Amino acid sequence: MADEIILSAPRLTQAIEAIVKKGGSNAREAGLVASNLVEANLKGHDSHGVGMIPRYIDSLLEGGLVANQSPKIVLDTGTMLRMDGQQGYGQVIGHDAMNLAIERAKQHGLCISGLYNAHHIGRIGAWAEQALAEGFVSIHFVNVISRPIVAPWGGGDGRFGTNPVCIAIPRAKGDPIILDFATSRIAQGKTRVAHNQGKALPEGIIIDDKGEPTTNPRYTVVPPFGAILPFGEHKGYGLALIAELLGGALTGGETGRIPYQGKKRVFNGMLSILIDPERMGTAQHFQNEIEAFLKWLNESPVPADFDKLRI
């Protein structure tokens, strides 16, 4: 048996669309979910790609995920929006919520958007890219309501989700700058990929169910569960805490303080800040300084074990 099966992206997208439609979704929803998941695979993030579909199906069947939902605006002050994701597919809720925030940023130069109760919104960089397409800086803090999978610094079991943080900066003369990462040492989906492939993880990434270091990814996938460690010890832990409180509590959603009950649902809260550099009055200066700084940055000598600096 072959170790890999290679599918064309259009064929895979079509297959995922068919699965999502079978769950009751309309054509638009199925298309947005499928294209978002396949795009994650194509960008090299299999943890956020089509491998999520079995989890979505389980969540749909147990009632955690609800088909054909839209973000419901519960607060609108012009520059501030707060939206209930109504347990809808995050690929749709995230897309539509960002469109609403983008429209407000166009009007006012700024939008602070709080989204809560959305099912798994996937790769946060996708929403940053949506804002970048309109020339906006965007900042995102996200919490995860599911099985707590990340240990606090100094702790011995899971108390957080992977709580991603994402910041995006547009560039006029090159690819945009996107910082998008889990506050854990590794995304939970990447441990699932390693487990499915029968591969060990590097040392210092996870702990087992007794709080001891291990390289076996099964402790983050099947019981008895261990936990992933935060990146950078207290620094990743601190960012995870901030993302929990801003993405979960400030938006009007929940924080992950309820013991795991075996449910397959994955809910996200996301606080997003969109800024229009034009309305800030610094757009040209901003771009000039970006290019000048990146030029200076890239003049740093590169050690032999690096091929180049990366932005």
PDB file of C-alpha atoms in Angstrom:
ATOM      1  CA  MET A   1       0.000   0.000   0.000  1.00  0.00           C
ATOM      2  CA  ALA A   2       1.268   3.459  -0.865  1.00  0.00           C
ATOM      3  CA  ASP A   3       2.254   5.698   2.053  1.00  0.00           C
ATOM      4  CA  GLU A   4       0.705   8.724   0.362  1.00  0.00           C
ATOM      5  CA  ILE A   5      -2.278   9.464  -1.833  1.00  0.00           C
ATOM      6  CA  ILE A   6      -1.927  12.630  -3.892  1.00  0.00           C
ATOM      7  CA  LEU A   7      -5.129  14.407  -4.911  1.00  0.00           C
ATOM      8  CA  SER A   8      -5.532  17.517  -6.998  1.00  0.00           C
ATOM      9  CA  ALA A   9      -6.773  20.505  -4.985  1.00  0.00           C
ATOM     10  CA  PRO A  10      -9.953  20.910  -7.081  1.00  0.00           C
ATOM     11  CA  ARG A  11     -10.843  17.240  -6.642  1.00  0.00           C
ATOM     12  CA  LEU A  12     -10.245  17.378  -2.890  1.00  0.00           C
ATOM     13  CA  THR A  13     -12.243  20.595  -2.595  1.00  0.00           C
ATOM     14  CA  GLN A  14     -15.141  19.002  -4.440  1.00  0.00           C
ATOM     15  CA  ALA A  15     -15.072  15.983  -2.126  1.00  0.00           C
ATOM     16  CA  ILE A  16     -15.082  18.129   1.018  1.00  0.00           C
ATOM     17  CA  GLU A  17     -17.914  20.252  -0.377  1.00  0.00           C
ATOM     18  CA  ALA A  18     -19.978  17.102  -0.909  1.00  0.00           C
ATOM     19  CA  ILE A  19     -19.372  15.947   2.675  1.00  0.00           C
ATOM     20  CA  VAL A  20     -20.329  19.320   4.145  1.00  0.00           C
ATOM     21  CA  LYS A  21     -23.462  19.533   1.988  1.00  0.00           C
ATOM     22  CA  LYS A  22     -24.452  16.066   3.229  1.00  0.00           C
ATOM     23  CA  GLY A  23     -24.443  17.546   6.728  1.00  0.00           C
ATOM     24  CA  GLY A  24     -27.132  20.023   5.733  1.00  0.00           C
ATOM     25  CA  SER A  25     -25.060  23.006   4.623  1.00  0.00           C
ATOM     26  CA  ASN A  26     -26.062  25.130   1.666  1.00  0.00           C
ATOM     27  CA  ALA A  27     -23.804  25.492  -1.368  1.00  0.00           C
ATOM     28  CA  ARG A  28     -22.135  28.726  -0.203  1.00  0.00           C
ATOM     29  CA  GLU A  29     -21.292  27.309   3.207  1.00  0.00           C
ATOM     30  CA  ALA A  30     -19.965  24.064   1.759  1.00  0.00           C
ATOM     31  CA  GLY A  31     -17.806  26.038  -0.668  1.00  0.00           C
ATOM     32  CA  LEU A  32     -16.347  28.325   2.000  1.00  0.00           C
ATOM     33  CA  VAL A  33     -15.583  25.445   4.364  1.00  0.00           C
ATOM     34  CA  ALA A  34     -13.979  23.308   1.652  1.00  0.00           C
ATOM     35  CA  SER A  35     -11.893  26.081   0.115  1.00  0.00           C
ATOM     36  CA  ASN A  36     -10.633  27.255   3.521  1.00  0.00           C
ATOM     37  CA  LEU A  37      -9.594  23.764   4.630  1.00  0.00           C
ATOM     38  CA  VAL A  38      -7.894  22.869   1.358  1.00  0.00           C
ATOM     39  CA  GLU A  39      -6.109  26.233   1.323  1.00  0.00           C
ATOM     40  CA  ALA A  40      -4.677  25.412   4.775  1.00  0.00           C
ATOM     41  CA  ASN A  41      -3.288  22.148   3.370  1.00  0.00           C
ATOM     42  CA  LEU A  42      -1.849  23.930   0.337  1.00  0.00           C
ATOM     43  CA  LYS A  43      -0.112  26.464   2.601  1.00  0.00           C
ATOM     44  CA  GLY A  44       1.502  23.608   4.529  1.00  0.00           C
ATOM     45  CA  HIS A  45      -0.736  23.697   7.609  1.00  0.00           C
ATOM     46  CA  ASP A  46      -2.241  20.205   7.559  1.00  0.00           C
ATOM     47  CA  SER A  47      -3.242  20.699  11.202  1.00  0.00           C
ATOM     48  CA  HIS A  48      -5.912  23.146  10.014  1.00  0.00           C
ATOM     49  CA  GLY A  49      -6.811  21.391   6.770  1.00  0.00           C
ATOM     50  CA  VAL A  50      -9.179  18.657   5.650  1.00  0.00           C
ATOM     51  CA  GLY A  51      -8.098  16.456   8.550  1.00  0.00           C
ATOM     52  CA  MET A  52     -10.524  18.503  10.668  1.00  0.00           C
ATOM     53  CA  ILE A  53     -13.548  17.155   8.787  1.00  0.00           C
ATOM     54  CA  PRO A  54     -14.053  14.015  10.961  1.00  0.00           C
ATOM     55  CA  ARG A  55     -14.068  16.256  14.058  1.00  0.00           C
ATOM     56  CA  TYR A  56     -16.583  18.586  12.402  1.00  0.00           C
ATOM     57  CA  ILE A  57     -18.855  15.677  11.520  1.00  0.00           C
ATOM     58  CA  ASP A  58     -18.765  14.409  15.107  1.00  0.00           C
ATOM     59  CA  SER A  59     -19.537  17.906  16.389  1.00  0.00           C
ATOM     60  CA  LEU A  60     -22.392  18.299  13.905  1.00  0.00           C
ATOM     61  CA  LEU A  61     -23.921  14.980  14.957  1.00  0.00           C
ATOM     62  CA  GLU A  62     -23.730  15.797  18.676  1.00  0.00           C
ATOM     63  CA  GLY A  63     -25.248  19.275  18.153  1.00  0.00           C
ATOM     64  CA  GLY A  64     -22.184  21.385  18.875  1.00  0.00           C
ATOM     65  CA  LEU A  65     -21.878  22.582  15.281  1.00  0.00           C
ATOM     66  CA  VAL A  66     -24.929  24.084  13.555  1.00  0.00           C
ATOM     67  CA  ALA A  67     -25.180  24.394   9.764  1.00  0.00           C
ATOM     68  CA  ASN A  68     -26.117  27.553   7.829  1.00  0.00           C
ATOM     69  CA  GLN A  69     -25.510  30.164  10.511  1.00  0.00           C
ATOM     70  CA  SER A  70     -24.384  33.794  10.184  1.00  0.00           C
ATOM     71  CA  PRO A  71     -22.721  36.105  12.700  1.00  0.00           C
ATOM     72  CA  LYS A  72     -25.394  37.881  14.715  1.00  0.00           C
ATOM     73  CA  ILE A  73     -24.562  41.470  15.674  1.00  0.00           C
ATOM     74  CA  VAL A  74     -25.344  41.960  19.366  1.00  0.00           C
ATOM     75  CA  LEU A  75     -23.540  45.309  19.813  1.00  0.00           C
ATOM     76  CA  ASP A  76     -22.854  48.027  17.235  1.00  0.00           C
ATOM     77  CA  THR A  77     -21.319  51.372  18.181  1.00  0.00           C
ATOM     78  CA  GLY A  78     -19.876  52.117  14.739  1.00  0.00           C
ATOM     79  CA  THR A  79     -16.221  51.472  15.524  1.00  0.00           C
ATOM     80  CA  MET A  80     -17.014  48.514  17.779  1.00  0.00           C
ATOM     81  CA  LEU A  81     -18.858  45.337  16.865  1.00  0.00           C
ATOM     82  CA  ARG A  82     -19.686  42.332  18.990  1.00  0.00           C
ATOM     83  CA  MET A  83     -21.002  39.246  17.236  1.00  0.00           C
ATOM     84  CA  ASP A  84     -22.426  35.873  18.232  1.00  0.00           C
ATOM     85  CA  GLY A  85     -21.193  33.106  15.927  1.00  0.00           C
ATOM     86  CA  GLN A  86     -24.258  31.000  16.791  1.00  0.00           C
ATOM     87  CA  GLN A  87     -22.189  27.779  16.740  1.00  0.00           C
ATOM     88  CA  GLY A  88     -21.839  28.063  12.964  1.00  0.00           C
ATOM     89  CA  TYR A  89     -18.999  26.791  10.800  1.00  0.00           C
ATOM     90  CA  GLY A  90     -16.064  29.026  11.638  1.00  0.00           C
ATOM     91  CA  GLN A  91     -15.001  29.183   7.997  1.00  0.00           C
ATOM     92  CA  VAL A  92     -18.267  31.030   7.280  1.00  0.00           C
ATOM     93  CA  ILE A  93     -18.619  32.927  10.554  1.00  0.00           C
ATOM     94  CA  GLY A  94     -14.991  34.103  10.462  1.00  0.00           C
ATOM     95  CA  HIS A  95     -15.272  35.198   6.823  1.00  0.00           C
ATOM     96  CA  ASP A  96     -18.528  37.099   7.289  1.00  0.00           C
ATOM     97  CA  ALA A  97     -17.509  38.648  10.622  1.00  0.00           C
ATOM     98  CA  MET A  98     -14.306  39.959   9.067  1.00  0.00           C
ATOM     99  CA  ASN A  99     -16.255  41.433   6.164  1.00  0.00           C
ATOM    100  CA  LEU A 100     -18.416  43.333   8.641  1.00  0.00           C
ATOM    101  CA  ALA A 101     -15.334  44.569  10.508  1.00  0.00           C
ATOM    102  CA  ILE A 102     -13.649  45.590   7.249  1.00  0.00           C
ATOM    103  CA  GLU A 103     -16.650  47.670   6.237  1.00  0.00           C
ATOM    104  CA  ARG A 104     -16.517  49.525   9.572  1.00  0.00           C
ATOM    105  CA  ALA A 105     -12.764  50.088   9.245  1.00  0.00           C
ATOM    106  CA  LYS A 106     -13.392  51.593   5.808  1.00  0.00           C
ATOM    107  CA  GLN A 107     -15.933  53.978   7.334  1.00  0.00           C
ATOM    108  CA  HIS A 108     -14.099  54.955  10.500  1.00  0.00           C
ATOM    109  CA  GLY A 109     -10.452  54.001   9.957  1.00  0.00           C
ATOM    110  CA  LEU A 110     -10.693  51.550  12.851  1.00  0.00           C
ATOM    111  CA  CYS A 111     -12.788  48.624  14.004  1.00  0.00           C
ATOM    112  CA  ILE A 112     -12.594  46.608  17.183  1.00  0.00           C
ATOM    113  CA  SER A 113     -14.498  43.383  16.636  1.00  0.00           C
ATOM    114  CA  GLY A 114     -15.461  40.811  19.253  1.00  0.00           C
ATOM    115  CA  LEU A 115     -16.611  37.422  17.973  1.00  0.00           C
ATOM    116  CA  TYR A 116     -17.736  34.642  20.297  1.00  0.00           C
ATOM    117  CA  ASN A 117     -19.503  31.273  20.113  1.00  0.00           C
ATOM    118  CA  ALA A 118     -18.131  30.425  16.661  1.00  0.00           C
ATOM    119  CA  HIS A 119     -17.250  26.844  15.819  1.00  0.00           C
ATOM    120  CA  HIS A 120     -13.587  26.232  14.943  1.00  0.00           C
ATOM    121  CA  ILE A 121     -12.469  29.246  12.873  1.00  0.00           C
ATOM    122  CA  GLY A 122      -9.378  27.459  11.563  1.00  0.00           C
ATOM    123  CA  ARG A 123      -6.206  29.178  10.407  1.00  0.00           C
ATOM    124  CA  ILE A 124      -6.336  32.706  11.830  1.00  0.00           C
ATOM    125  CA  GLY A 125      -3.996  33.931   9.103  1.00  0.00           C
ATOM    126  CA  ALA A 126      -6.878  33.533   6.643  1.00  0.00           C
ATOM    127  CA  TRP A 127      -8.778  36.332   8.398  1.00  0.00           C
ATOM    128  CA  ALA A 128      -5.663  38.482   8.593  1.00  0.00           C
ATOM    129  CA  GLU A 129      -5.209  37.993   4.844  1.00  0.00           C
ATOM    130  CA  GLN A 130      -8.797  39.128   4.327  1.00  0.00           C
ATOM    131  CA  ALA A 131      -8.005  42.415   6.118  1.00  0.00           C
ATOM    132  CA  LEU A 132      -4.682  42.753   4.293  1.00  0.00           C
ATOM    133  CA  ALA A 133      -6.486  42.610   0.962  1.00  0.00           C
ATOM    134  CA  GLU A 134      -8.073  45.943   1.930  1.00  0.00           C
ATOM    135  CA  GLY A 135      -4.780  47.440   3.120  1.00  0.00           C
ATOM    136  CA  PHE A 136      -5.491  47.151   6.853  1.00  0.00           C
ATOM    137  CA  VAL A 137      -3.243  46.226   9.740  1.00  0.00           C
ATOM    138  CA  SER A 138      -4.984  43.576  11.855  1.00  0.00           C
ATOM    139  CA  ILE A 139      -4.378  42.112  15.312  1.00  0.00           C
ATOM    140  CA  HIS A 140      -6.170  38.989  16.568  1.00  0.00           C
ATOM    141  CA  PHE A 141      -6.372  37.213  19.933  1.00  0.00           C
ATOM    142  CA  VAL A 142      -8.183  33.862  19.982  1.00  0.00           C
ATOM    143  CA  ASN A 143      -9.240  31.427  22.691  1.00  0.00           C
ATOM    144  CA  VAL A 144     -10.333  27.824  22.264  1.00  0.00           C
ATOM    145  CA  ILE A 145     -13.212  26.142  24.092  1.00  0.00           C
ATOM    146  CA  SER A 146     -12.639  22.409  23.801  1.00  0.00           C
ATOM    147  CA  ARG A 147     -10.564  19.885  25.697  1.00  0.00           C
ATOM    148  CA  PRO A 148      -7.855  21.907  27.534  1.00  0.00           C
ATOM    149  CA  ILE A 149      -4.698  20.742  25.789  1.00  0.00           C
ATOM    150  CA  VAL A 150      -1.977  23.216  26.853  1.00  0.00           C
ATOM    151  CA  ALA A 151      -0.354  23.271  30.293  1.00  0.00           C
ATOM    152  CA  PRO A 152       0.447  26.567  32.035  1.00  0.00           C
ATOM    153  CA  TRP A 153       4.125  27.239  32.617  1.00  0.00           C
ATOM    154  CA  GLY A 154       4.991  25.216  35.702  1.00  0.00           C
ATOM    155  CA  GLY A 155       1.726  23.229  35.528  1.00  0.00           C
ATOM    156  CA  GLY A 156       1.270  19.511  34.968  1.00  0.00           C
ATOM    157  CA  ASP A 157      -1.966  19.252  32.974  1.00  0.00           C
ATOM    158  CA  GLY A 158      -3.964  21.039  30.295  1.00  0.00           C
ATOM    159  CA  ARG A 159      -5.681  24.305  31.268  1.00  0.00           C
ATOM    160  CA  PHE A 160      -5.762  26.195  27.935  1.00  0.00           C
ATOM    161  CA  GLY A 161      -6.437  25.703  24.297  1.00  0.00           C
ATOM    162  CA  THR A 162      -3.656  26.523  21.838  1.00  0.00           C
ATOM    163  CA  ASN A 163      -4.896  30.161  21.918  1.00  0.00           C
ATOM    164  CA  PRO A 164      -3.396  31.651  18.747  1.00  0.00           C
ATOM    165  CA  VAL A 165      -2.227  35.212  18.251  1.00  0.00           C
ATOM    166  CA  CYS A 166      -2.010  36.761  14.788  1.00  0.00           C
ATOM    167  CA  ILE A 167      -0.750  40.146  13.579  1.00  0.00           C
ATOM    168  CA  ALA A 168      -0.671  41.241   9.933  1.00  0.00           C
ATOM    169  CA  ILE A 169       1.015  44.242   8.309  1.00  0.00           C
ATOM    170  CA  PRO A 170       0.451  45.250   4.664  1.00  0.00           C
ATOM    171  CA  ARG A 171       3.351  46.109   2.369  1.00  0.00           C
ATOM    172  CA  ALA A 172       3.140  48.171  -0.797  1.00  0.00           C
ATOM    173  CA  LYS A 173       6.304  46.713  -2.351  1.00  0.00           C
ATOM    174  CA  GLY A 174       6.356  43.086  -1.301  1.00  0.00           C
ATOM    175  CA  ASP A 175       4.600  40.239   0.410  1.00  0.00           C
ATOM    176  CA  PRO A 176       2.742  41.274   3.567  1.00  0.00           C
ATOM    177  CA  ILE A 177       4.127  40.420   6.984  1.00  0.00           C
ATOM    178  CA  ILE A 178       1.959  37.896   8.850  1.00  0.00           C
ATOM    179  CA  LEU A 179       2.782  36.588  12.305  1.00  0.00           C
ATOM    180  CA  ASP A 180       0.384  33.728  13.081  1.00  0.00           C
ATOM    181  CA  PHE A 181       1.154  31.191  15.789  1.00  0.00           C
ATOM    182  CA  ALA A 182      -0.258  29.056  18.547  1.00  0.00           C
ATOM    183  CA  THR A 183       0.909  30.076  22.007  1.00  0.00           C
ATOM    184  CA  SER A 184       1.703  26.401  22.623  1.00  0.00           C
ATOM    185  CA  ARG A 185       4.975  24.852  21.467  1.00  0.00           C
ATOM    186  CA  ILE A 186       3.071  23.224  18.615  1.00  0.00           C
ATOM    187  CA  ALA A 187      -0.498  23.363  17.283  1.00  0.00           C
ATOM    188  CA  GLN A 188      -2.702  20.555  18.601  1.00  0.00           C
ATOM    189  CA  GLY A 189      -3.526  19.508  15.041  1.00  0.00           C
ATOM    190  CA  LYS A 190       0.158  18.976  14.335  1.00  0.00           C
ATOM    191  CA  THR A 191       0.315  16.435  17.163  1.00  0.00           C
ATOM    192  CA  ARG A 192      -2.686  14.696  15.559  1.00  0.00           C
ATOM    193  CA  VAL A 193      -0.830  14.583  12.243  1.00  0.00           C
ATOM    194  CA  ALA A 194       2.247  13.104  13.949  1.00  0.00           C
ATOM    195  CA  HIS A 195       0.102  10.513  15.754  1.00  0.00           C
ATOM    196  CA  ASN A 196      -1.617   9.492  12.520  1.00  0.00           C
ATOM    197  CA  GLN A 197       1.770   9.143  10.822  1.00  0.00           C
ATOM    198  CA  GLY A 198       3.240   7.150  13.700  1.00  0.00           C
ATOM    199  CA  LYS A 199       5.989   9.721  14.269  1.00  0.00           C
ATOM    200  CA  ALA A 200       7.509  10.860  17.542  1.00  0.00           C
ATOM    201  CA  LEU A 201       7.583  14.542  18.457  1.00  0.00           C
ATOM    202  CA  PRO A 202      10.790  16.385  19.353  1.00  0.00           C
ATOM    203  CA  GLU A 203      11.704  16.499  23.024  1.00  0.00           C
ATOM    204  CA  GLY A 204      10.389  19.358  25.124  1.00  0.00           C
ATOM    205  CA  ILE A 205       7.038  19.671  23.316  1.00  0.00           C
ATOM    206  CA  ILE A 206       4.527  17.639  25.380  1.00  0.00           C
ATOM    207  CA  ILE A 207       4.010  15.941  28.720  1.00  0.00           C
ATOM    208  CA  ASP A 208       2.149  12.708  29.471  1.00  0.00           C
ATOM    209  CA  ASP A 209      -0.841  12.130  31.750  1.00  0.00           C
ATOM    210  CA  LYS A 210       1.463  12.144  34.802  1.00  0.00           C
ATOM    211  CA  GLY A 211       3.035  15.472  33.850  1.00  0.00           C
ATOM    212  CA  GLU A 212       6.272  13.846  32.719  1.00  0.00           C
ATOM    213  CA  PRO A 213       8.113  14.716  29.477  1.00  0.00           C
ATOM    214  CA  THR A 214       7.328  12.447  26.514  1.00  0.00           C
ATOM    215  CA  THR A 215       7.743  12.404  22.731  1.00  0.00           C
ATOM    216  CA  ASN A 216       4.702  10.194  22.067  1.00  0.00           C
ATOM    217  CA  PRO A 217       1.939  12.311  20.436  1.00  0.00           C
ATOM    218  CA  ARG A 218      -0.773   9.855  21.532  1.00  0.00           C
ATOM    219  CA  TYR A 219      -0.973  11.751  24.851  1.00  0.00           C
ATOM    220  CA  THR A 220      -2.526  14.721  23.038  1.00  0.00           C
ATOM    221  CA  VAL A 221      -4.845  12.643  20.836  1.00  0.00           C
ATOM    222  CA  VAL A 222      -6.248   9.671  22.789  1.00  0.00           C
ATOM    223  CA  PRO A 223      -6.754   9.125  26.546  1.00  0.00           C
ATOM    224  CA  PRO A 224      -5.193   9.164  29.029  1.00  0.00           C
ATOM    225  CA  PHE A 225      -4.369  12.725  28.026  1.00  0.00           C
ATOM    226  CA  GLY A 226      -1.261  14.720  28.721  1.00  0.00           C
ATOM    227  CA  ALA A 227      -0.691  18.262  27.464  1.00  0.00           C
ATOM    228  CA  ILE A 228       1.341  20.446  25.143  1.00  0.00           C
ATOM    229  CA  LEU A 229       3.761  22.890  26.749  1.00  0.00           C
ATOM    230  CA  PRO A 230       3.601  26.658  26.104  1.00  0.00           C
ATOM    231  CA  PHE A 231       6.289  28.098  23.851  1.00  0.00           C
ATOM    232  CA  GLY A 232       9.046  30.106  25.498  1.00  0.00           C
ATOM    233  CA  GLU A 233       8.033  29.024  28.998  1.00  0.00           C
ATOM    234  CA  HIS A 234       6.508  32.083  30.763  1.00  0.00           C
ATOM    235  CA  LYS A 235       6.259  34.125  27.550  1.00  0.00           C
ATOM    236  CA  GLY A 236       3.994  31.730  25.680  1.00  0.00           C
ATOM    237  CA  TYR A 237       2.066  31.088  28.865  1.00  0.00           C
ATOM    238  CA  GLY A 238       1.543  34.814  29.347  1.00  0.00           C
ATOM    239  CA  LEU A 239       0.287  35.278  25.785  1.00  0.00           C
ATOM    240  CA  ALA A 240      -2.019  32.263  26.164  1.00  0.00           C
ATOM    241  CA  LEU A 241      -3.504  33.843  29.274  1.00  0.00           C
ATOM    242  CA  ILE A 242      -4.015  37.185  27.506  1.00  0.00           C
ATOM    243  CA  ALA A 243      -5.615  35.470  24.473  1.00  0.00           C
ATOM    244  CA  GLU A 244      -7.944  33.545  26.781  1.00  0.00           C
ATOM    245  CA  LEU A 245      -9.170  36.668  28.515  1.00  0.00           C
ATOM    246  CA  LEU A 246      -9.377  38.939  25.452  1.00  0.00           C
ATOM    247  CA  GLY A 247     -10.639  36.348  22.952  1.00  0.00           C
ATOM    248  CA  GLY A 248     -12.930  34.620  25.434  1.00  0.00           C
ATOM    249  CA  ALA A 249     -14.073  36.997  28.162  1.00  0.00           C
ATOM    250  CA  LEU A 250     -13.893  40.495  26.603  1.00  0.00           C
ATOM    251  CA  THR A 251     -15.840  39.392  23.514  1.00  0.00           C
ATOM    252  CA  GLY A 252     -18.710  38.141  25.696  1.00  0.00           C
ATOM    253  CA  GLY A 253     -17.864  34.482  25.259  1.00  0.00           C
ATOM    254  CA  GLU A 254     -16.632  31.823  27.647  1.00  0.00           C
ATOM    255  CA  THR A 255     -13.223  31.026  29.020  1.00  0.00           C
ATOM    256  CA  GLY A 256     -12.038  27.433  29.073  1.00  0.00           C
ATOM    257  CA  ARG A 257     -12.648  26.754  32.764  1.00  0.00           C
ATOM    258  CA  ILE A 258     -15.026  23.793  32.508  1.00  0.00           C
ATOM    259  CA  PRO A 259     -13.638  20.242  32.870  1.00  0.00           C
ATOM    260  CA  TYR A 260     -13.617  18.280  29.620  1.00  0.00           C
ATOM    261  CA  GLN A 261     -16.791  16.247  29.127  1.00  0.00           C
ATOM    262  CA  GLY A 262     -15.854  14.352  25.983  1.00  0.00           C
ATOM    263  CA  LYS A 263     -17.682  16.593  23.515  1.00  0.00           C
ATOM    264  CA  LYS A 264     -16.251  17.036  20.021  1.00  0.00           C
ATOM    265  CA  ARG A 265     -17.210  20.690  19.557  1.00  0.00           C
ATOM    266  CA  VAL A 266     -14.512  23.339  19.225  1.00  0.00           C
ATOM    267  CA  PHE A 267     -15.631  26.911  19.920  1.00  0.00           C
ATOM    268  CA  ASN A 268     -13.524  30.005  19.367  1.00  0.00           C
ATOM    269  CA  GLY A 269     -13.704  33.570  20.549  1.00  0.00           C
ATOM    270  CA  MET A 270     -11.690  36.198  18.655  1.00  0.00           C
ATOM    271  CA  LEU A 271     -10.911  39.806  19.432  1.00  0.00           C
ATOM    272  CA  SER A 272      -9.822  41.580  16.231  1.00  0.00           C
ATOM    273  CA  ILE A 273      -8.470  45.106  15.815  1.00  0.00           C
ATOM    274  CA  LEU A 274      -8.375  46.552  12.300  1.00  0.00           C
ATOM    275  CA  ILE A 275      -6.479  49.793  11.562  1.00  0.00           C
ATOM    276  CA  ASP A 276      -6.420  51.765   8.314  1.00  0.00           C
ATOM    277  CA  PRO A 277      -2.938  53.369   7.932  1.00  0.00           C
ATOM    278  CA  GLU A 278      -4.385  55.939   5.515  1.00  0.00           C
ATOM    279  CA  ARG A 279      -6.814  57.216   8.128  1.00  0.00           C
ATOM    280  CA  MET A 280      -3.992  57.146  10.680  1.00  0.00           C
ATOM    281  CA  GLY A 281      -2.254  59.688   8.466  1.00  0.00           C
ATOM    282  CA  THR A 282       0.967  57.676   8.313  1.00  0.00           C
ATOM    283  CA  ALA A 283       0.449  55.373   5.324  1.00  0.00           C
ATOM    284  CA  GLN A 284       3.379  56.563   3.201  1.00  0.00           C
ATOM    285  CA  HIS A 285       5.690  56.983   6.192  1.00  0.00           C
ATOM    286  CA  PHE A 286       4.659  53.523   7.401  1.00  0.00           C
ATOM    287  CA  GLN A 287       5.560  51.915   4.072  1.00  0.00           C
ATOM    288  CA  ASN A 288       8.845  53.816   3.763  1.00  0.00           C
ATOM    289  CA  GLU A 289       9.914  52.769   7.233  1.00  0.00           C
ATOM    290  CA  ILE A 290       8.882  49.138   6.646  1.00  0.00           C
ATOM    291  CA  GLU A 291      11.085  48.884   3.557  1.00  0.00           C
ATOM    292  CA  ALA A 292      13.994  50.758   5.134  1.00  0.00           C
ATOM    293  CA  PHE A 293      13.910  48.577   8.232  1.00  0.00           C
ATOM    294  CA  LEU A 294      13.577  45.300   6.305  1.00  0.00           C
ATOM    295  CA  LYS A 295      16.543  46.291   4.110  1.00  0.00           C
ATOM    296  CA  TRP A 296      18.622  46.934   7.230  1.00  0.00           C
ATOM    297  CA  LEU A 297      17.360  43.735   8.847  1.00  0.00           C
ATOM    298  CA  ASN A 298      18.287  41.597   5.842  1.00  0.00           C
ATOM    299  CA  GLU A 299      21.871  42.895   5.882  1.00  0.00           C
ATOM    300  CA  SER A 300      22.497  40.831   9.034  1.00  0.00           C
ATOM    301  CA  PRO A 301      25.101  38.099   8.350  1.00  0.00           C
ATOM    302  CA  VAL A 302      23.537  34.646   8.084  1.00  0.00           C
ATOM    303  CA  PRO A 303      25.207  31.666   9.852  1.00  0.00           C
ATOM    304  CA  ALA A 304      26.168  28.629   7.779  1.00  0.00           C
ATOM    305  CA  ASP A 305      23.232  26.544   9.088  1.00  0.00           C
ATOM    306  CA  PHE A 306      20.701  29.116   7.777  1.00  0.00           C
ATOM    307  CA  ASP A 307      20.020  29.624   4.079  1.00  0.00           C
ATOM    308  CA  LYS A 308      18.516  33.116   4.556  1.00  0.00           C
ATOM    309  CA  LEU A 309      16.686  35.363   6.953  1.00  0.00           C
ATOM    310  CA  ARG A 310      12.939  35.027   6.837  1.00  0.00           C
ATOM    311  CA  ILE A 311      10.224  37.608   7.401  1.00  0.00           C
TER     312      ILE A 311
END
